[in-house]
Amino acid sequence: MGFHMMLSRTSSPDGQDNLDKIIYFEKDHLKVIAVLDSLKNSNPNFLNEFEGYMYIESDNINLDDLRSAIQTIVKSSLNSCTNLGKASISIALISGKKAVIGHAGDCRAYLPNHNFITRDHSAVQKNFGKKNLSHEAFSAHPLKDWSYPMRTDDDYNFEVSNVFSLDKGDTIILCTDGWWRNNNHDSIIGLNIDTFEESIQTAQEFHVCQDDFSVILYTQD
């Protein structure tokens, strides 16, 4: 079993309804895991519709080309939703020992054993180029709450990683910004099942960011 734990808060401290979603399903030799963080102006049914179309589209993808598959499953699902939706996403397709990561907006994926972190599609990150910002610099920036979602009107913004070869014990962390902004970089990179609950408690203290959060910790068997 790859999942050790997953959690999604139901509301932020200001009482905002939860706009995050965790997705997980398996089909044949494919595992799909994802976190989504929908923008406030999205259709309220968008996330559930998107998940439904992802499940359907997964029947038609080529497991020999995971990079193409992740583009297909996300873009086709996005275009199939009946109403315009905008969301940040971090998604992993896993087939056997192969994995590929896709992301848009400020949801993140971490693969510590492969020294990989997604680079946020945000106004703050855009100003700093390829340098990944510290949590402190991000939280102090006046544009910290501005991100570029997966869809902006008719544009499609989505980035795909190279294919990773997973060894036993390798981890994949998928999370929304409400989680990673409240946990420091070193603790995330060293995250394991024994420290996962501590990271949840830290995020719940909301010292940096008062936002809903979802996070998945996947460990390769």
Coordinates of C-alpha atoms in Angstrom, one line a residue:
M1 CA 0.0 0.0 0.0
G2 CA 1.6 3.3 -1.1
F3 CA -0.5 5.7 1.0
H4 CA 0.5 6.0 4.7
M5 CA -1.9 9.0 5.4
M6 CA -3.8 11.7 3.8
L7 CA -5.7 14.6 5.2
S8 CA -7.9 17.5 4.0
R9 CA -9.1 20.3 6.4
T10 CA -12.7 21.3 6.1
S11 CA -12.2 25.0 6.7
S12 CA -9.7 27.7 7.3
P13 CA -9.7 29.8 10.5
D14 CA -11.8 32.5 8.9
G15 CA -14.6 30.0 8.2
Q16 CA -14.1 29.8 4.5
D17 CA -15.6 26.6 3.0
N18 CA -13.0 24.0 2.0
L19 CA -12.0 24.5 -1.6
D20 CA -9.3 21.7 -1.6
K21 CA -9.7 18.2 -2.8
I22 CA -7.7 15.0 -2.6
I23 CA -8.0 12.5 -5.5
Y24 CA -6.9 8.9 -5.5
F25 CA -7.8 6.0 -7.6
E26 CA -6.2 2.9 -9.2
K27 CA -6.9 1.2 -12.5
D28 CA -5.0 -1.8 -13.7
H29 CA -1.4 -0.8 -13.4
L30 CA -2.0 2.9 -12.9
K31 CA -2.3 4.9 -9.7
V32 CA -3.5 8.5 -9.9
I33 CA -3.0 10.8 -6.9
A34 CA -3.6 14.5 -6.8
V35 CA -4.5 17.5 -4.7
L36 CA -6.5 20.4 -6.1
D37 CA -7.0 23.9 -4.7
S38 CA -9.9 25.7 -6.5
L39 CA -10.1 29.5 -6.7
K40 CA -13.0 31.2 -5.0
N41 CA -14.6 32.2 -8.2
S42 CA -14.7 28.7 -9.6
N43 CA -18.0 26.9 -10.1
P44 CA -18.6 25.1 -6.7
N45 CA -19.1 21.8 -8.6
F46 CA -15.9 22.1 -10.5
L47 CA -13.6 19.9 -8.4
N48 CA -16.1 17.0 -8.3
E49 CA -16.7 17.3 -12.0
F50 CA -13.0 17.4 -12.7
E51 CA -12.3 14.3 -10.7
G52 CA -15.1 12.4 -12.5
Y53 CA -13.7 13.2 -15.9
M54 CA -10.2 12.3 -14.8
Y55 CA -11.5 8.8 -13.9
I56 CA -13.1 8.4 -17.3
E57 CA -10.1 9.8 -19.2
S58 CA -7.7 7.4 -17.4
D59 CA -9.2 4.5 -19.5
N60 CA -7.7 5.9 -22.6
I61 CA -4.1 6.8 -21.7
N62 CA -0.9 5.2 -22.8
L63 CA 1.1 3.8 -19.8
D64 CA 4.2 3.6 -22.0
D65 CA 4.2 7.4 -22.3
L66 CA 3.3 8.8 -18.9
R67 CA 4.3 12.4 -19.8
S68 CA 1.7 12.4 -22.6
A69 CA -0.7 10.6 -20.4
I70 CA -0.7 13.2 -17.6
Q71 CA -1.3 15.9 -20.2
T72 CA -4.2 14.0 -21.6
I73 CA -5.9 13.1 -18.3
V74 CA -5.7 16.7 -17.0
K75 CA -6.4 18.7 -20.2
S76 CA -9.2 16.5 -21.4
S77 CA -10.8 16.6 -18.0
L78 CA -10.4 20.3 -17.7
N79 CA -12.0 20.9 -21.1
S80 CA -14.9 18.5 -20.3
C81 CA -16.1 20.3 -17.2
T82 CA -19.5 21.9 -18.0
N83 CA -18.6 25.2 -16.4
L84 CA -15.4 27.2 -16.4
G85 CA -13.2 26.3 -13.4
K86 CA -9.9 27.5 -12.2
A87 CA -7.6 25.5 -9.9
S88 CA -4.1 24.8 -8.8
I89 CA -3.1 21.1 -9.0
S90 CA -0.3 18.8 -8.1
I91 CA -0.8 15.3 -9.6
A92 CA 1.2 12.1 -9.9
L93 CA 0.7 9.2 -12.3
I94 CA 2.5 6.1 -11.0
S95 CA 2.8 2.9 -13.1
G96 CA 5.0 0.2 -11.5
K97 CA 8.3 1.9 -10.7
K98 CA 7.7 4.8 -13.0
A99 CA 6.2 8.2 -11.9
V100 CA 5.6 11.5 -13.5
I101 CA 4.5 14.8 -11.8
G102 CA 2.2 17.5 -13.2
H103 CA 1.5 20.8 -11.6
A104 CA -0.1 24.2 -12.0
G105 CA -0.4 27.2 -9.7
D106 CA 1.0 27.0 -6.2
C107 CA 0.2 23.4 -5.3
R108 CA 3.5 21.6 -4.9
A109 CA 5.1 18.2 -5.3
Y110 CA 8.2 17.1 -3.5
L111 CA 10.3 14.0 -4.4
P112 CA 13.0 14.2 -1.7
N113 CA 15.1 11.2 -2.9
H114 CA 15.2 12.7 -6.4
N115 CA 16.0 16.3 -5.2
F116 CA 12.8 17.5 -7.0
I117 CA 10.5 20.3 -6.0
T118 CA 7.9 21.9 -8.4
R119 CA 8.4 25.6 -9.0
D120 CA 5.2 27.6 -8.2
H121 CA 3.3 29.4 -10.9
S122 CA 2.9 32.4 -8.8
A123 CA 3.4 36.2 -9.1
V124 CA 6.1 35.9 -6.3
Q125 CA 8.0 33.1 -8.0
K126 CA 7.8 34.7 -11.4
N127 CA 9.7 37.7 -9.9
F128 CA 12.5 35.5 -8.6
G129 CA 12.9 33.2 -11.6
K130 CA 14.4 29.8 -11.1
K131 CA 15.3 30.3 -7.4
N132 CA 12.9 28.6 -5.1
L133 CA 11.9 31.1 -2.4
S134 CA 12.2 30.5 1.3
H135 CA 9.0 30.3 3.2
E136 CA 9.9 33.5 5.0
A137 CA 10.5 35.4 1.8
F138 CA 7.2 34.1 0.3
S139 CA 5.1 34.9 3.3
A140 CA 6.4 38.5 3.5
H141 CA 5.9 39.3 -0.2
P142 CA 3.0 41.6 -1.1
L143 CA 1.9 39.3 -3.9
K144 CA 2.0 36.1 -1.9
D145 CA -1.7 35.3 -2.6
W146 CA -1.5 35.7 -6.4
S147 CA -1.1 32.5 -8.3
Y148 CA -1.5 31.5 -12.0
P149 CA -4.0 28.7 -12.0
M150 CA -4.3 25.7 -14.4
R151 CA -6.8 27.6 -16.4
T152 CA -7.1 31.4 -16.9
D153 CA -10.0 32.0 -19.2
D154 CA -9.1 30.0 -22.4
D155 CA -5.5 29.5 -21.6
Y156 CA -4.1 26.2 -20.2
N157 CA -1.2 26.4 -17.8
F158 CA 0.3 23.0 -16.8
E159 CA 3.9 21.8 -16.4
V160 CA 5.1 18.1 -16.5
S161 CA 8.2 16.6 -15.0
N162 CA 10.5 14.0 -16.5
V163 CA 9.7 10.4 -15.7
F164 CA 11.2 9.3 -12.4
S165 CA 12.2 5.7 -11.6
L166 CA 11.0 5.0 -8.0
D167 CA 13.0 2.7 -5.7
K168 CA 11.4 1.1 -2.7
G169 CA 11.0 3.7 0.1
D170 CA 11.0 6.7 -2.2
T171 CA 8.4 9.2 -1.3
I172 CA 6.1 11.6 -3.2
I173 CA 4.5 14.5 -1.3
L174 CA 1.6 16.4 -2.9
C175 CA 0.3 19.4 -1.1
T176 CA -1.7 22.6 -1.4
D177 CA -0.1 25.9 -0.3
G178 CA -2.0 26.0 3.0
W179 CA 0.3 23.1 4.1
W180 CA 3.7 23.8 2.6
R181 CA 3.6 27.5 3.5
N182 CA 3.2 26.5 7.2
N183 CA 5.9 23.9 7.2
N184 CA 9.6 24.7 6.7
H185 CA 11.6 23.4 3.8
D186 CA 13.9 21.1 5.8
S187 CA 11.1 19.4 7.7
I188 CA 9.3 18.7 4.4
I189 CA 12.4 17.3 2.7
G190 CA 12.9 15.0 5.7
L191 CA 9.2 14.0 6.0
N192 CA 8.3 10.4 6.7
I193 CA 5.4 8.5 8.2
D194 CA 6.8 9.1 11.7
T195 CA 6.9 12.9 11.3
F196 CA 3.8 13.3 9.1
E197 CA 1.4 13.9 12.0
E198 CA 3.7 16.6 13.3
S199 CA 3.6 18.4 10.0
I200 CA -0.2 18.3 10.2
Q201 CA -0.1 19.9 13.6
T202 CA 2.3 22.5 12.4
A203 CA 0.1 23.4 9.5
Q204 CA -2.9 23.7 11.8
E205 CA -1.2 26.4 13.8
F206 CA -1.4 28.7 10.8
H207 CA 1.6 30.8 11.7
V208 CA 2.4 31.8 8.1
C209 CA -0.8 31.1 6.1
Q210 CA -4.4 30.9 7.3
D211 CA -5.7 28.6 4.6
D212 CA -7.3 25.2 4.0
F213 CA -4.8 22.5 3.2
S214 CA -4.6 19.0 1.7
V215 CA -1.5 16.8 1.7
I216 CA -0.7 13.3 0.5
L217 CA 2.4 11.3 1.5
Y218 CA 3.0 8.4 -0.8
T219 CA 5.7 5.8 -0.3
Q220 CA 6.8 3.4 -3.0
D221 CA 6.4 -0.3 -1.9

